Amino acid sequence: MKNHTAILLAALVVLTVFAAGTASATDTASSNNSTYNVVYADYKCESWSDEQYPVIDLFGDKYVPLFNDSENIRDLHVNKLARLVLDSNETYTFKNNEKLNLGNGYALEAKKIDIDNETVWLEFTKDGKFVASQNISVNTGENNKTWNVTLDNVEGENNIVVMKVYVNQLFAGVENNIVRIDGVWLIDYANARTLNIGDKLGDFTLKEITSGVDKSNLRGLVFKNDMNNSSVTCNIVGTNYKCSSWSNEQYPLIRLFEENYVPLFANNSSIWQSNIDKLAKLVLDSNETYTLEPKENLDLGHGYALEAKKIDIVNETVLLELTRNGQHVAEKNISISSEDNKTWNIALDNVQGENDTVVMKVHVKQLFVGTEKSIVWIDGIWLIDYANARTLNIGDKLEGFTLEKIIGGVDEADPGSLTFESVPASNCSAPSDSEKVSAKFTNKSMESSILWCKEFWGYISMKSKQTFC
């Protein structure tokens, strides 16, 4: 009996070692492969809440597989991709013959706003050239308020959805009529790309295009990557505000692992004098148009909100209040009588131990007397998540990287940088859900923490060939 037991134990040990070796070989063989699956995404515009679109997250960027206006979403063209330009539920307002810049050369123009017939004629252009136009009615039912733009011959495919626009309302202003748009969805169809097996994206090679089975298992792309070891240096850069009224100003920006951060800086300080080791995530840098009625809140994200407490048309002033999680932060009565007074710079003390730190900028363009209510027109907002700012120290770890150097700014040509060194894959721990979101790296095929770190490093190593993040 003892002999049988010894033999069984020996056999078990051999099987265990063999299984471990097999598992290790399998992990090693598959560790260079990353699978990116198509998923359903809800449109941000509430009026399209019963609709979804396909999206695939590739190396930190969102792409939309081309899809037909009438076909099943699982029959989409996963290897024919266009970058997602906009998926917005923000409010845009513009006047007759005014253009809304959508980014990447795309624009939307209100050719004619007809208040009497409650219609607006919109035109869609790319690089100034006509693409499509439509006369949209706002009084013939909710379904008619959405303009679905479909085009033919996009990477050889026809009837492809490239843009959606939702028209909420028309306003008769004192001088001009304006149209209010509450939803825009747009893909960069003009630069769409067809991927084939063997195509390279940076250090990654497309190995396989998987087939969709059903709604819960859509198609996907499998990439193979080569991993290299190097340090990553992320530099501060002087960045122009998007609001044209601040075109002569800049703010410091550093891009860390596909996220934009702002080193804390004081009012009237130079970019190179910012605190490079004290960072807050950039929430907004927008030149979009926002309209608010009295007592209306504008959700800025991350718990921040802006409220128009009072609009005084006679004195041409508006009382604005900034809140976070419903709590008062700051307020100011802003006059639009001169350009110098139209910008509200919000500076706070004791942000990671720093005082007079600029956390938000707001530009008020104009006040309108609407048919029923007065509205304030804001055309510039810049905001950092100061409440969640962080101070970095040598040795801190971010996304599998260790902070190695903090290089302070010297002058405008050298405003400072951070240098990170990779952590060996065997020392990586599984990231939290929030870290996965921050990294913008999705790989549903990987289970182990080591594999996640290896794949993420493969992605970063591609980026680190440049001297900035």
Coordinates of N, CA and C in Angstrom, one line a residue, residues 231-234 402-407 417-421:
S231 N 13.2 53.8 -21.1 CA 12.5 54.8 -20.2 C 11.6 55.7 -21.0
V232 N 10.6 56.3 -20.4 CA 9.7 57.2 -21.0 C 9.8 58.5 -20.4
T233 N 10.1 59.5 -21.2 CA 10.2 60.9 -20.7 C 9.0 61.7 -21.2
C234 N 8.3 62.3 -20.3 CA 7.1 63.1 -20.6 C 7.4 64.5 -20.3
T402 N 7.7 53.3 -12.9 CA 8.2 54.0 -11.7 C 8.8 55.3 -12.0
L403 N 8.4 56.4 -11.3 CA 8.9 57.7 -11.5 C 10.4 57.7 -11.1
E404 N 11.2 58.1 -12.0 CA 12.7 58.0 -11.9 C 13.3 59.4 -11.7
K405 N 12.8 60.4 -12.4 CA 13.3 61.7 -12.3 C 12.2 62.8 -12.4
I406 N 12.4 63.9 -11.6 CA 11.6 65.0 -11.7 C 12.5 66.2 -12.1
I407 N 12.3 66.7 -13.4 CA 13.2 67.7 -13.9 C 12.5 69.0 -13.9
S417 N 10.1 68.2 -17.1 CA 9.6 66.9 -17.5 C 9.7 65.9 -16.4
L418 N 9.0 64.7 -16.7 CA 9.1 63.6 -15.8 C 9.6 62.4 -16.5
T419 N 10.5 61.6 -15.9 CA 11.0 60.4 -16.5 C 10.6 59.2 -15.8
F420 N 10.0 58.2 -16.5 CA 9.5 56.9 -15.9 C 10.3 55.8 -16.4
E421 N 10.5 54.8 -15.5 CA 11.2 53.6 -15.9 C 10.3 52.4 -15.7

